[in-house]
XYZ file of C-alpha atoms in Angstrom:
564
model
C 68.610 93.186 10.183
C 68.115 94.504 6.765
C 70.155 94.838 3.253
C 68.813 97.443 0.619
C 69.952 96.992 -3.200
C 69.533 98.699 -5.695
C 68.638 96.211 -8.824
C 70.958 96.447 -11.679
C 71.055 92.487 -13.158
C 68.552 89.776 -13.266
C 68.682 87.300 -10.381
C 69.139 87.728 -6.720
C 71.663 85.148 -5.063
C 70.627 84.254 -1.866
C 73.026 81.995 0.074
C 71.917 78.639 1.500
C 73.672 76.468 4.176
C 72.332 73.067 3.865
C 75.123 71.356 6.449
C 73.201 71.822 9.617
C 75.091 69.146 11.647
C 78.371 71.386 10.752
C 76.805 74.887 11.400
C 79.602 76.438 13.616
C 77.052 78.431 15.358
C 75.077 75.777 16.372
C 74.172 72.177 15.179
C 70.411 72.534 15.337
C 68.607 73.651 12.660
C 66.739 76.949 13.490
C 64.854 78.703 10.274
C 64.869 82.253 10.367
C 62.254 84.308 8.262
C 63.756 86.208 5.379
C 61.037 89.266 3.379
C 61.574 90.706 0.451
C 60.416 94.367 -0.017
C 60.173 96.925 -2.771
C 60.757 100.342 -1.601
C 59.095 103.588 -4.905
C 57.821 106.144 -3.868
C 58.307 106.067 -0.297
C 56.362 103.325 0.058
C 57.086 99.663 0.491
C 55.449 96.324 -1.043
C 56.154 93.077 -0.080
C 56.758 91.140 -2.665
C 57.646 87.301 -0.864
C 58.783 85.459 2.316
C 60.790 82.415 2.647
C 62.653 80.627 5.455
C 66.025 80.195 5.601
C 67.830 77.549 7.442
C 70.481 79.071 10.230
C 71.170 78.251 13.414
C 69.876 78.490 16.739
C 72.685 81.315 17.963
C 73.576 84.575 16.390
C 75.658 83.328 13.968
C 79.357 85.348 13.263
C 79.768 83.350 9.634
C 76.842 81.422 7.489
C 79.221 78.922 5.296
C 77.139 78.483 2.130
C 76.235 75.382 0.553
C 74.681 76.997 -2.475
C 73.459 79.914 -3.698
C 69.210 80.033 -4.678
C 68.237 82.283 -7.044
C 65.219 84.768 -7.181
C 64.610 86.548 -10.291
C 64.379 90.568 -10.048
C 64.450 91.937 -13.464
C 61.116 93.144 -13.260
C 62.470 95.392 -10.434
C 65.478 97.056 -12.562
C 66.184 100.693 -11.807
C 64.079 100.167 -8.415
C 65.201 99.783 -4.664
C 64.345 95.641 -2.993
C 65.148 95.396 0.793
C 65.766 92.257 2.449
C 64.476 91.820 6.232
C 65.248 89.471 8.836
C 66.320 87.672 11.521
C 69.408 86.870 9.968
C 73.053 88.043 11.068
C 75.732 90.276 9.060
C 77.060 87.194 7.645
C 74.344 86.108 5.479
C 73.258 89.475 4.369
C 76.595 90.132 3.282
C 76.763 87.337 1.187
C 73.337 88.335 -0.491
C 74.479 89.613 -4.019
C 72.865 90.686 -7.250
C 74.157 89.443 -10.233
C 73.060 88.098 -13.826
C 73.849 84.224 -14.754
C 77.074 83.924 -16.953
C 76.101 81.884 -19.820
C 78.917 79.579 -19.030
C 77.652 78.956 -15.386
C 73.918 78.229 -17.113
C 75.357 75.515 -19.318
C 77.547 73.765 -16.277
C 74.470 73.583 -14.226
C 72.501 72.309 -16.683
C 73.459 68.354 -16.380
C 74.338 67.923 -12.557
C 73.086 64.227 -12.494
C 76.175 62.158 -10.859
C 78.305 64.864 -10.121
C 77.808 65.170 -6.038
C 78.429 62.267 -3.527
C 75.308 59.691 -3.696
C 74.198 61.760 -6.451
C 72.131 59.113 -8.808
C 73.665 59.313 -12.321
C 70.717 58.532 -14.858
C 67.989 59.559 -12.038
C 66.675 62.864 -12.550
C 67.745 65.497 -9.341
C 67.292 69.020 -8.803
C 70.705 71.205 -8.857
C 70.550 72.035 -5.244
C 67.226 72.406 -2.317
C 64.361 70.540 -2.133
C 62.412 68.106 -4.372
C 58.892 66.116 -4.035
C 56.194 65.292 -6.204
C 56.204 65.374 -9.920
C 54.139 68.177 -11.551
C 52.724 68.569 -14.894
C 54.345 65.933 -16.546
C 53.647 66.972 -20.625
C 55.442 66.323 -24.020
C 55.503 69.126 -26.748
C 57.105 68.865 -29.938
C 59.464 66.427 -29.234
C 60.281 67.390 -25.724
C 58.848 66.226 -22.420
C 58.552 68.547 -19.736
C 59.119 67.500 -16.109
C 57.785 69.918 -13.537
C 57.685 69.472 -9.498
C 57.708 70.465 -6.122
C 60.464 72.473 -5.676
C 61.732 74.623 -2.184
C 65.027 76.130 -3.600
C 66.218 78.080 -0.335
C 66.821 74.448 1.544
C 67.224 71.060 1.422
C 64.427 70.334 3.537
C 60.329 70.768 3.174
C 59.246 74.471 2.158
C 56.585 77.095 0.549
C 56.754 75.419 -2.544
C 57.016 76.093 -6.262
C 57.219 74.543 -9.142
C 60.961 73.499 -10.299
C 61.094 72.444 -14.336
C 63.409 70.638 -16.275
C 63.359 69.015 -20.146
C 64.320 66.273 -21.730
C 63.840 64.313 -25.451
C 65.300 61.126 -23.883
C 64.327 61.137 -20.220
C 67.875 60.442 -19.127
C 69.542 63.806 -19.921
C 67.414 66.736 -18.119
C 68.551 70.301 -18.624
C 67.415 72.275 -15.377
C 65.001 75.144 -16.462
C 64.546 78.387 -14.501
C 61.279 78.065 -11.624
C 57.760 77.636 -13.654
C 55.585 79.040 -10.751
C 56.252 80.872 -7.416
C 54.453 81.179 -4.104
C 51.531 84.102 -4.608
C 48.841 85.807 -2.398
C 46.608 82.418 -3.190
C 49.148 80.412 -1.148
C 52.113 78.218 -2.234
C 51.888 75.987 -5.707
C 51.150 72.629 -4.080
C 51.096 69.444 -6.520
C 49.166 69.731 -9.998
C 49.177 68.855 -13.835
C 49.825 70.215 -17.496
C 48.090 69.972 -20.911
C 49.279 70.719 -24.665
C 45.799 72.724 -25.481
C 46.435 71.805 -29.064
C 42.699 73.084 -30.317
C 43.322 76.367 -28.117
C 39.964 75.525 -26.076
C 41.538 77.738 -23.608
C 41.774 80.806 -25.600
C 45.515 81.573 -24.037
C 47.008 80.688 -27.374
C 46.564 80.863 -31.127
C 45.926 77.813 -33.153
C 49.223 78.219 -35.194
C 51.021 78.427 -31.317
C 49.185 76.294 -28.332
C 49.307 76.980 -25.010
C 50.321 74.557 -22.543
C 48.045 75.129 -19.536
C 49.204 74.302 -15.645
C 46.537 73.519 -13.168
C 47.581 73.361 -9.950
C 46.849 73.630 -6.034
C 46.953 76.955 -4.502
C 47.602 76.297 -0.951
C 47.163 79.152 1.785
C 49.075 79.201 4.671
C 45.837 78.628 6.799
C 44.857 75.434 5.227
C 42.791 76.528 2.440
C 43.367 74.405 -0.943
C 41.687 75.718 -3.727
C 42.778 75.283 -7.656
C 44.433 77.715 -10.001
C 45.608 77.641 -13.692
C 48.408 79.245 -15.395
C 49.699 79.540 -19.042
C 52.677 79.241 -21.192
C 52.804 80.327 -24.777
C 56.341 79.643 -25.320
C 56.548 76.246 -24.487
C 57.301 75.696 -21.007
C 59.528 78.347 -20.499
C 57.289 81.153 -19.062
C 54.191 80.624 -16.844
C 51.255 83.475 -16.346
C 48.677 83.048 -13.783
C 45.367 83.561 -14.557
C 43.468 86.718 -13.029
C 40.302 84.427 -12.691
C 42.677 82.278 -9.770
C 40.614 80.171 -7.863
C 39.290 77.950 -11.413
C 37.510 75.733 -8.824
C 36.921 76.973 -5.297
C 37.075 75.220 -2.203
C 33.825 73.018 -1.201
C 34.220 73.590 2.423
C 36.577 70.635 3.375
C 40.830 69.971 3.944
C 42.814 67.906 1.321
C 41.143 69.178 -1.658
C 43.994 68.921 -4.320
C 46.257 67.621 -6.759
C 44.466 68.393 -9.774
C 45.325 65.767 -12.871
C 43.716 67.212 -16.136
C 42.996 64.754 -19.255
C 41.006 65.044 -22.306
C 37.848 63.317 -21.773
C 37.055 61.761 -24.957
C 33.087 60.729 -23.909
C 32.073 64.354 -23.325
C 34.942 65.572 -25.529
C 36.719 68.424 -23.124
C 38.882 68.018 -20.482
C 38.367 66.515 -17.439
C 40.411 66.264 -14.128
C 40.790 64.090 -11.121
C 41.561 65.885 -7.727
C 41.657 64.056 -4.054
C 39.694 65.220 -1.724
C 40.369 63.083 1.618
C 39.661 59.869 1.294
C 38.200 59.651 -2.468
C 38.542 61.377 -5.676
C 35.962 64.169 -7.259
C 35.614 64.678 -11.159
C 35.362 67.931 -12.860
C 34.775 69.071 -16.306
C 35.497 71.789 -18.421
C 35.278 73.184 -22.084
C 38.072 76.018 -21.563
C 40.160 74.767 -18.566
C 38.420 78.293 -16.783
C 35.259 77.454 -16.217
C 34.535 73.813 -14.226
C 31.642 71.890 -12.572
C 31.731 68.599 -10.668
C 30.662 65.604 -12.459
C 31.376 62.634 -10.219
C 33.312 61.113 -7.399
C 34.905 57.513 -6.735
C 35.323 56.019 -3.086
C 35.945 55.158 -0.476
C 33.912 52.242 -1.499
C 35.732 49.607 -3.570
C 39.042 50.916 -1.034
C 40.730 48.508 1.292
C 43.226 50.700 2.747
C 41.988 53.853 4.842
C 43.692 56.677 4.640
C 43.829 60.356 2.892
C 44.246 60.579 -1.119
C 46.650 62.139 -2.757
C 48.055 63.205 -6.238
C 45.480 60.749 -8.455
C 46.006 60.198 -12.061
C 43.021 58.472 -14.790
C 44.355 57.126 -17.874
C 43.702 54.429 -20.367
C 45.994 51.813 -21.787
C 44.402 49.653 -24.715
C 44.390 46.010 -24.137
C 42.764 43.346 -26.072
C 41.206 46.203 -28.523
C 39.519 48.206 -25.547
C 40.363 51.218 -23.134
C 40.930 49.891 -19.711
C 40.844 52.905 -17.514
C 43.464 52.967 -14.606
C 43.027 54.891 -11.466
C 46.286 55.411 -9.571
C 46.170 57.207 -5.848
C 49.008 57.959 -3.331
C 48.860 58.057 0.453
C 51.007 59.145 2.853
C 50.118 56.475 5.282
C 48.665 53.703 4.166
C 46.772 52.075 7.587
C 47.882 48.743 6.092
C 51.706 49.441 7.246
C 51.814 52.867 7.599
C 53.801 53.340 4.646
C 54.282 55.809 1.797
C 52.258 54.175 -1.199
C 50.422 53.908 -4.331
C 47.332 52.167 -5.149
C 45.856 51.424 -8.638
C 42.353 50.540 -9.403
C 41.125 49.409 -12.919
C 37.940 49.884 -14.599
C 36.231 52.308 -16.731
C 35.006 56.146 -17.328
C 31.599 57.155 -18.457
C 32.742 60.791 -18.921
C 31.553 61.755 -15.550
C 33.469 59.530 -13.477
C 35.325 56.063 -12.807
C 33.946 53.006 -12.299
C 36.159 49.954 -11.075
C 34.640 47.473 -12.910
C 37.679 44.761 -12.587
C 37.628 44.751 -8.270
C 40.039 43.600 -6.045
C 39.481 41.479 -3.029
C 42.961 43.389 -1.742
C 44.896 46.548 -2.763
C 46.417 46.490 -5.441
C 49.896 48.287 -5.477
C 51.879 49.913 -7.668
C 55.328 49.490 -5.928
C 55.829 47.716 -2.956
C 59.282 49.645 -2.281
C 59.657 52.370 0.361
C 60.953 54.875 -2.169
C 58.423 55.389 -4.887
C 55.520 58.411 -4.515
C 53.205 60.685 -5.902
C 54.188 58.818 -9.524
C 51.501 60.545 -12.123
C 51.910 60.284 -16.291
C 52.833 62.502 -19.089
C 49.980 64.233 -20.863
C 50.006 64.146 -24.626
C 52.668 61.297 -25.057
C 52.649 58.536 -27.039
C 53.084 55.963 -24.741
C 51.894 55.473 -20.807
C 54.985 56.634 -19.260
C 54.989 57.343 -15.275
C 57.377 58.471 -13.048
C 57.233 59.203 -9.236
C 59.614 60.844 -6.619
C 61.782 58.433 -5.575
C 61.922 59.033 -1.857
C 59.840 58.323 1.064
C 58.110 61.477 3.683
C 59.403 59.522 6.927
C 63.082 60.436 6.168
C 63.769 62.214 3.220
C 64.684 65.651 4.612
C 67.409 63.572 6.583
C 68.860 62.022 3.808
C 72.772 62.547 3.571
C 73.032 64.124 -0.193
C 73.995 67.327 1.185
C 73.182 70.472 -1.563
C 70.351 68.357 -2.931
C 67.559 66.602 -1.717
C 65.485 63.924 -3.472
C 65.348 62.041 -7.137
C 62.747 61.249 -10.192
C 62.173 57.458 -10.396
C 63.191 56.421 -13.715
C 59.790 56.545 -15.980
C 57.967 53.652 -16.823
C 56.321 52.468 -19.499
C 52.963 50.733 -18.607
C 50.658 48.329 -20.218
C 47.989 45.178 -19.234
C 48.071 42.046 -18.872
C 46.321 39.072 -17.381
C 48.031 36.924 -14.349
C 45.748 34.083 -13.679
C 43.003 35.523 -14.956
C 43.448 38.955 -13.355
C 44.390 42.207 -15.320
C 47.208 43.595 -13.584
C 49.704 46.175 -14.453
C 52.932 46.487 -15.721
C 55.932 48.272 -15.567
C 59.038 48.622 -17.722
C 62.067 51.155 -17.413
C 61.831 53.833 -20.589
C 64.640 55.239 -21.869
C 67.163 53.166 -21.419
C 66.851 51.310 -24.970
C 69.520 54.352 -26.598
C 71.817 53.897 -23.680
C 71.766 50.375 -22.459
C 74.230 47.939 -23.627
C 73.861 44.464 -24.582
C 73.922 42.528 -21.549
C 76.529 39.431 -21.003
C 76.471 36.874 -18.779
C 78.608 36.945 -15.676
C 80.434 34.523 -13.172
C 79.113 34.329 -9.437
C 81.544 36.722 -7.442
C 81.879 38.995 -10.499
C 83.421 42.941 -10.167
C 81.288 45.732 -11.269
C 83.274 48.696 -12.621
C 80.701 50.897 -12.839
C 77.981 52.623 -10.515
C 75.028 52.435 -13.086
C 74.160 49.456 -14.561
C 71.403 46.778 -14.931
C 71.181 42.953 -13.982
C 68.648 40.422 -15.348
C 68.199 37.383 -13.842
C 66.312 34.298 -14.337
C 65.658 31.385 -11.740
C 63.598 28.453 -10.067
C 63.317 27.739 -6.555
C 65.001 29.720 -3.782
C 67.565 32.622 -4.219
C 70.017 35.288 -3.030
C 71.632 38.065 -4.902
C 73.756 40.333 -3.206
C 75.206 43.555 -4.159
C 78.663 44.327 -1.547
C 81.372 47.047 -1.252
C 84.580 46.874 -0.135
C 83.778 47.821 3.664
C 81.130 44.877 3.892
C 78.306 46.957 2.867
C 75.521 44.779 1.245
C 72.286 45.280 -0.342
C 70.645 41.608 -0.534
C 67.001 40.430 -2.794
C 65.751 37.099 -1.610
C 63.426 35.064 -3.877
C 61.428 32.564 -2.445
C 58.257 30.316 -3.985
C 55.782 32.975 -2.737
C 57.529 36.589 -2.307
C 60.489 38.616 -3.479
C 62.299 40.766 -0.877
C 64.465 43.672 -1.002
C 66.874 44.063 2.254
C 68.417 47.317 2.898
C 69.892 46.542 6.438
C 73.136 46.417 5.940
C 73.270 48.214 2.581
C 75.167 51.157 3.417
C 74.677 54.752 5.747
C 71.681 54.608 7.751
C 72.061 56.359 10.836
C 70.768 59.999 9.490
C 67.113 58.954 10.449
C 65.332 57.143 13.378
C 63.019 55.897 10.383
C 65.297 54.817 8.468
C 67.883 52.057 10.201
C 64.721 50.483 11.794
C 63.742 47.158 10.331
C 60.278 48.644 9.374
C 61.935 51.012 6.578
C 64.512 48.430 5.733
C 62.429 45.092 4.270
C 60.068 45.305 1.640
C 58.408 42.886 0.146
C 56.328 41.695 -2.687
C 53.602 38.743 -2.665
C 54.801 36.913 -6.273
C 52.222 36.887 -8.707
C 53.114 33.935 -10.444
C 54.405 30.512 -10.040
C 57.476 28.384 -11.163
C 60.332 30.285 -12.575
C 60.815 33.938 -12.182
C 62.926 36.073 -13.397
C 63.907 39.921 -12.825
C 65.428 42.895 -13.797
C 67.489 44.984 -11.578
C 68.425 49.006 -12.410
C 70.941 50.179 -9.963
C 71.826 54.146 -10.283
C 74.694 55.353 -7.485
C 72.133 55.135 -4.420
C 68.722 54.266 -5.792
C 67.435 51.339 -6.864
C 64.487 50.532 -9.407
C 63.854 46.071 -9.571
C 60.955 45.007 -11.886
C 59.989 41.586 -10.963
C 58.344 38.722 -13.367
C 57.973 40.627 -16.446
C 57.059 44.042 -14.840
C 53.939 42.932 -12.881
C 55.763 43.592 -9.263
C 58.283 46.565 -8.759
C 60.249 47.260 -5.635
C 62.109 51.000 -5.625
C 64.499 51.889 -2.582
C 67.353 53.913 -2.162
C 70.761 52.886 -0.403
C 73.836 54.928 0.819
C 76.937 52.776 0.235
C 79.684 54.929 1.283
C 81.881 53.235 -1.100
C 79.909 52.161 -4.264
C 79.349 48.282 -4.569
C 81.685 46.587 -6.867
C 80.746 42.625 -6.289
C 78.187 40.700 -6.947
C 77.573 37.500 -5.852
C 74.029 34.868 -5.414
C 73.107 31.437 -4.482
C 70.933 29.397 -6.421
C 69.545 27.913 -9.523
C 69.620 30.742 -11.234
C 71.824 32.769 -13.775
C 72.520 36.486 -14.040
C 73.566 38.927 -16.965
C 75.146 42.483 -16.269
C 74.524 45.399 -18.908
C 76.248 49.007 -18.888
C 74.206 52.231 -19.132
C 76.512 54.660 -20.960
C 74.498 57.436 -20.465
């Protein structure tokens, strides 16, 4: 079937059922190809495809969950036509309208508002969410872009979503930074503020920010591409010399991460290609050549390499350089994680000069991935998507799917005799109260909030709802444990409600008493243990929110309030 329109206002609004167990025509999810088309001169161009989730009959209504927009003034005056295998239903509901300025500002803050919805997490307004993408500050702002399929709530072509924030709390949702093109879809990438205009895409008196990024074809081929913004963020061109750095002949070649290489003095980037990293160089971000490689040797977990990130944090007067990889499966459990290695860069390439007889990780949660840094802060701050591959498009958050991690501030320091890293919570300082100290058994009032807690020996601290829902931490001499089992909802995935997805645990790093602090956000949960050297992230679906809290042991516990 087909729908021609004649474009008059700015967006199309294409409607989206997410609620495939509730699809009247048919509970199993069946995507249908939708193709956009723009008919002058008696001629037609395609101009994109996307799939869009129906069901596996002919279906007489297509409830909506949302609407997705696609942006058409460019086409104003002209003809689009929408083909596919779609019934009446949807195409009727296909409309073309502009954006009231009201409804712009009331989607512009939708953290907390939708069941499970985390409240101080960051989460798209509606579809799909992975990786963060060129994470840079500008003038007081830091920009938050990632991988982004708007027309479901599952795994797509993807773009690049964007949002803002000067506090990273509050985000305001900005419109898409980068569609799908004729190089492929805009897998994972990186930013820079080009604040001496090296690239030429700017002036001096107004920088560009520059996005380099993975173009990903739908036959496999990964190649990378930049594109520029000269207003800040807010408007994206792609570059007409697309591929910057072509394809070497191999799979996995991606997730550029650009940084300013201060030996050589131009930028540099870090991409994965399978199971170790290559280094590039460049003096314009255009024009690149290959300048060094790391791995797999000094790696103790096989596996393919994704979304790295080099930076340094100062400690003791020097740069240590930190390495940070993700893999999909890591062969050590099969899990979703992140590896860091530390060491140094001679301007060509790292070189782990502090080993590791084991890995070392970065969180030993389930729900923590593809974390990179922000370009051009002040501080080291990270942040990661807060979900796990083996379930999330199953997750039960209906018109969304997937969340930010909080970010982190990182620094160094030395656990008997080892540097290791660590990890704080940013942002919170403006909105965290001053904690208090609390009875055993006491009620939470509140659905975001923090706990610290100090011990010695052997301890439980529970978390509980009102229908016997409990998420539990144990804290023995020689690990800390996070127990999701009976924490709330788990039956939406196979993955999730086994044992396997529903324990994690961290090796302690240090002896005697221990302490930790505990963010909990709605559904997600951030705990830094011991200072910030361990981390566990997971995410729970209490289907009424927890209200208790309760431990045993030598221990005692304060409660703080995030009014945020």
């Amino acid at each position: 079937m087909e729908k021609e329109i004649y474009i008059k206002k700015g967006w199309l609004f294409i409607p989206v059922c997410a609620t495939y167990g509730e699809l009247p025509f048919g509970g199993k999810k069946n995507n249908r190809m939708l193709e956009i088309f723009c008919r002058e001169n008696n001629s037609e161009t395609k101009l994109f495809e996307f799939q869009i989730p129906a069901g596996e009959a002919e279906d007489e209504t297509y409830p909506v969950s949302y609407y997705a927009r696609f942006p058409v003034k460019q086409f104003t005056d002209k003809t689009l036509i929408l083909r596919g295998d779609l019934g009446k239903a949807f195409f009727d509901r296909i409309r073309n309208e502009d954006v009231p300025e009201t409804e712009e500002k009331s989607l512009r803050a939708t953290q907390g508002e939708a069941f499970r919805r985390p409240s101080i997490h960051f989460t798209p307004q509606t579809g799909w969410m992975n990786d963060p993408n060129g994470m840079v500050y500008v003038d007081g702002v830091y920009h938050f872009f990632y991988q982004k399929y708007p027309y479901d709530t599952s795994w797509g072509p993807m773009h690049w979503g964007h949002a803002t924030s000067r506090d990273l709390i509050h985000w305001e949702h900005q419109p898409i930074a980068l569609y799908p093109d004729e190089l492929g879809f805009i897998f994972s990438g990186s930013a820079v503020y080009d604040t001496q205009n090296s690239s030429e895409y700017g002036t001096n008196e107004n920088p560009p920010i520059i996005a380099i990024y993975t173009s990903h074809h739908k036959d496999g081929l990964e190649q990378q591409s930049i594109a520029y913004s000269n207003d800040k963020g807010r408007h994206f061109e792609k570059s007409y010399l697309n591929p910057v750095i072509k394809n070497p002949g191999i799979s996995d070649f991606r997730d550029p991460k650009a940084f300013w290489n201060p030996v050589r003095r131009c930028w540099s980037l870090v991409l994965a290609a399978q199971d170790r990293v290559f280094f590039y160089a460049s003096q314009d971000m255009k024009n690149w050549e290959k300048t060094g490689e790391f791995g797999p040797e000094g790696n103790h977990v096989k596996g393919v390499w994704e979304c790295p990130d080099l930076f340094p944090i100062e400690y003791k007067g020097k740069n240590v350089w930190v390495l940070v990889v993700s893999m999909t499966k890591a062969s050590e459990d099969d899990h979703c994680k992140m590896q860091y290695f530390l060491g140094d860069f001679d301007g060509e390439k790292f070189l782990c000069t502090y080993p590791s007889d084991e890995p070392r990780w970065l969180d030993e949660g389930f729900d923590n991935y593809a974390a990179v840094t922000f370009q051009n802060a002040k501080d080291v701050l990270l942040m990661g998507w807060g979900m796990n591959w083996q379930y999330a498009a199953q997750t039960p958050t209906e018109e969304y799917c997937g969340q930010a991690t909080l970010a982190r501030k990182l620094s160094l320091t030395e656990v008997d005799g080892a540097l290791t890293l660590v990890a704080a919570p940013a942002g919170l300082e403006k909105f965290r109260h001053s904690s208090y100290p609390i009875e055993n058994h006491t009620t939470i009032r509140t659905e975001t909030f923090g706990l610290k807690v100090s011990g010695k020996g052997d301890a439980k601290i529970c978390l509980k709802n009102s229908v016997g829902q409990k998420l539990k931490i144990y804290v023995t001499d020689t690990k800390i444990t996070v127990d999701r089992t009976m924490a709330g909802y788990k039956e939406f995935s196979e993955h999730f409600m086994t044992e396997k997805y529903s324990i994690s645990t961290a090796a302690r790093k240090k002896d005697g008493a221990w302490n930790l602090e505990l963010v909990f956000d709605v559904s997600i949960l951030e705990l830094f243990a011991e200072d910030g050297v361990d981390a566990i992230s997971t995410v729970v679906y209490p289907e009424t929110p927890y209200d208790r809290v309760s431990w045993k042991g030598d221990l005692s516990v304060e409660l703080y309030e995030i009014d945020a």
